[in-house]
Amino acid sequence: MTPQERLDAHVREVVSWHFSEETGSPFWLDWARGAGWNPAKEVQCFEDLKRFPHFQDEWLRDEPNERWVPRAYQGRPYYVFETGGTTGMPKQRIGWNDHFYDYEEFSETLDDEFFPKGGNWLMLGPTGPRRLRLCIEHLAHVRGGVCYHVDLDPRWVKRLIADRDGASANKYKDHVVEQGATLLKNRKISCLFTTPKLLEALDEKLNVPDAGIKGVFCGGTQMTPQNVRFLVEEVLDNRAQFVPTYGNTLMGLACSRPLTSADNWSITYYAPQPRAVLRVVDPDDTDRTVGHGEWGRVELSTLTKEFFMPRFLERDEAVRREPWGRYEWDGVGEVRPFGALSTTTIEGVY
Amino acid sequence: MSIPEIPVLRQGRVYESLQKNEIKSVRTGETVAVVHQANAGLLRRDMRRIGEARRALRALPIARLLAISAQAGDLFMGGTLPLGAGAQSADEYMSQLSETSGLPYALIRRNMAKIHQVFTEMPTILKGLTRGMDLGVVDCGSGEQAGVPVSYYATTDALGVVLPSNSPGVNSLWMPAVVLKIPVVLKPGREEPWTPFRIIQAFIAAGCPPEAFSFYGTDHEGSGAVMDTCGRALIFGDEATVQRYAGNPGVQVHGPGRSKILIGKDEIERWPEFVDLIVASIVDNGGRSCVNASAVVVPAHADEIADAVARKLAAIGPRPAADATAQISGFANPKMAEFIDGAIEKDLAVPGAHDITARYRTGPRKVLLDGCTYLLPTVVRCRSFDHPLANREFLFPYASVVEMPQEKILDTIGPSLVVTAITHDPGFTDQVVGSPHVERLNLGSLPTTRVQWDQPHEGNLFEFLYRRRAIQRAA
């Protein structure tokens, strides 16, 4: 089967699952009744997902979580992961095993030389009701190590920045990073998850490779080629491997192809297809996928038995990139906040 | 000719960033230069070893640095100096700066001459800053001044400067720091990387250690890093910037100047003799400096004075960049001109103010020439100093004329960077001299824009960069 045929088959299976009375969730079954067509029968390929409107992430805040439980999973307790939010009710995604599966698959892509099996991890990133907190710990366990954590509430940071209280935001960052540095000094840790800004801040406390870090898995905010080059060449001194990822609670984890100076340090991410698919679309006509090398808005479809989310427009824009190596599908490059050139988005320290 | 690329300088070391800003011609919209951008993290990382730059500068005696400065002045004025991978002659500097800033050549030449003077008059400037102290004290940290032992130590390893784009002359403020052996960390204005980069190259070509110069094109976060990581910093901005750093002893803010001309009762009947001085104070350097007069406060004849000044200002219009008679500058950002014009029109709707220049203009205040946007010089007659247009400063030749009893003037006008007080009345003179709100005082018929190098204003750079300690030695 070609990658497209595999994706189409997966789409048929997942849509049929979510829109069948025996297995589907109340939310999607009700939606189909209101829409007046039967996705279980009428969606035959990925292209057919265009019949769905863009997924509204407000539904994840307004709908009770029980409405998202596929009948097949009824009675099984689930995880509740939150995304975004500063004040008020946050958006939530429920799940059972998707996040474990995503990170087990990601683990396969890591180089054992830089992320040694049995090595311990430090998770210097958002905690609380975040999927990432459990994922990194699971990743460490899958690879035979343990994971150390610090507390980090990104919503508080966003609030401080929105209030233009830069001094408090920096103090909080310092507080978080100091705890990470203390762990690195006192425990044997070789792998790190963190965000670009926290990695920079950690570098101000200690020399990261000298502290024993061999591999850094990084994500959470926009990374320009210049930022990446700086982190690789200077902060990590080309001695620790830098693995950027793009992901969120709704998608999972998109891996990057290896970074090289020949690519001018530009990052290209590939979604964990077929469980999630990223398209780069024309913001004015989202049915149209832009050409390779062109900018557009990122559209995410998450297609697992636990969660069906068709055509969600991310708050990011990117360049559509060609397939590469083991990733036989399109990638997204140079990801940055949508409208980054004309608006300001609060990204915080994470 | 290829488009010049202006690199980042990391303590003198050229660094080519992957992030670049294009700066464009204000006239044609074509790209004139590419400015490499440093990320904030890189800048902060560099600052951790800024002590090395300070050590490199300290190794040179101040006498040598003064000689370097003098030679650098000549190189700045006429030399061909490195610019990225290429080189830049003085003429190229002038045309490139004009293209991105809208400044006519005539104003650039005047600014070049001013910068040249700072390079070459450095001994006089330092004499003013140190009140005549033997500069050997900067070399060894101690010595004598007027027979009294003195000792000074540096308050910082670097002076950070977040520069504006409005006028090349502002660079004269940081230049003495280099000779005072304090490395500089410069964040250029978006449209004006040319002047600070050329000054740096002139210093280096004359023999100054390259480590003394850091030059970071950067974004808002990077500017913040300059302010946060340099022990001492200069920033230029509006009232909000002034408020933000108020009370921070490590930051010297150069906000609105609100410079003024005051005429005493004893001289007011001679007002026609002062019209040219008033016009010069408003228009010199295109009206873009904080030392330009933005208000004329008089005890009588305000209507006549406003009218006479307006007639003269109305004769000044935009001229082609190379026209030797050009007096005003275009706007690098046309939206800024639009915003200023809109703000003035909005406030003119508040009763008590009239645009007197409008009587003598044939069209609107905002005009276009060769694709570049200009604001025509404007004088507004305000009935009261409380009017929103009475005590305002804009980035073009603008002033208000306000009448009030002489006795009330000093209590009313608020802080002023420069005051030219035209009076021989001992009582009024005494009041002006005693005012805590006047930074720089010109007594008599001197334009507000007249600068004397041994008279520092807006804070004393030496006292900002060095602190005196008590010292005594055992016999």
PDB file of C-alpha atoms in Angstrom, chain A residues 170 173 197 200 203-207 224-227 229-230 233-235 264-265, chain B residues 10 13 15-19 37-46 48 221 228:
ATOM      1  CA  ASN A 170      11.439  36.367  35.237  1.00  0.00           C
ATOM      2  CA  LYS A 173      11.327  31.429  35.504  1.00  0.00           C
ATOM      3  CA  LYS A 197      13.507  29.584  26.614  1.00  0.00           C
ATOM      4  CA  GLU A 200      18.530  29.221  27.515  1.00  0.00           C
ATOM      5  CA  ASP A 203      22.419  27.653  30.479  1.00  0.00           C
ATOM      6  CA  GLU A 204      22.690  30.779  32.608  1.00  0.00           C
ATOM      7  CA  LYS A 205      22.840  28.584  35.730  1.00  0.00           C
ATOM      8  CA  LEU A 206      25.170  25.867  34.507  1.00  0.00           C
ATOM      9  CA  ASN A 207      26.855  24.401  31.466  1.00  0.00           C
ATOM     10  CA  THR A 224      13.414  30.062  14.621  1.00  0.00           C
ATOM     11  CA  PRO A 225      16.412  28.661  12.734  1.00  0.00           C
ATOM     12  CA  GLN A 226      18.581  31.217  14.532  1.00  0.00           C
ATOM     13  CA  ASN A 227      17.300  30.064  17.936  1.00  0.00           C
ATOM     14  CA  ARG A 229      21.435  27.149  15.764  1.00  0.00           C
ATOM     15  CA  PHE A 230      22.234  29.122  18.910  1.00  0.00           C
ATOM     16  CA  GLU A 233      26.147  25.465  18.646  1.00  0.00           C
ATOM     17  CA  GLU A 234      26.450  27.499  21.793  1.00  0.00           C
ATOM     18  CA  VAL A 235      24.222  26.345  24.627  1.00  0.00           C
ATOM     19  CA  ASN A 264      20.202  26.482   7.606  1.00  0.00           C
ATOM     20  CA  TRP A 265      18.879  25.023  10.859  1.00  0.00           C
TER      21      TRP A 265
ATOM     22  CA  ARG B  10      29.870  40.099  19.495  1.00  0.00           C
ATOM     23  CA  ARG B  13      33.676  39.452  16.485  1.00  0.00           C
ATOM     24  CA  TYR B  15      28.615  37.032  13.597  1.00  0.00           C
ATOM     25  CA  GLU B  16      26.247  36.318  10.748  1.00  0.00           C
ATOM     26  CA  SER B  17      22.793  35.507  12.011  1.00  0.00           C
ATOM     27  CA  LEU B  18      20.215  33.359  10.272  1.00  0.00           C
ATOM     28  CA  GLN B  19      17.621  35.954  11.185  1.00  0.00           C
ATOM     29  CA  GLN B  37      19.452  39.982  14.148  1.00  0.00           C
ATOM     30  CA  ALA B  38      20.740  38.545  17.395  1.00  0.00           C
ATOM     31  CA  ASN B  39      18.409  36.463  19.527  1.00  0.00           C
ATOM     32  CA  ALA B  40      18.109  37.596  23.122  1.00  0.00           C
ATOM     33  CA  GLY B  41      19.666  34.416  24.475  1.00  0.00           C
ATOM     34  CA  LEU B  42      22.803  34.941  22.430  1.00  0.00           C
ATOM     35  CA  LEU B  43      23.101  38.466  23.735  1.00  0.00           C
ATOM     36  CA  ARG B  44      22.649  37.401  27.344  1.00  0.00           C
ATOM     37  CA  ARG B  45      25.228  34.658  26.864  1.00  0.00           C
ATOM     38  CA  ASP B  46      27.752  37.144  25.472  1.00  0.00           C
ATOM     39  CA  ARG B  48      28.541  36.768  30.744  1.00  0.00           C
ATOM     40  CA  GLU B 221      13.202  40.938  23.791  1.00  0.00           C
ATOM     41  CA  ASP B 228      18.760  43.979  31.928  1.00  0.00           C
TER      42      ASP B 228
END
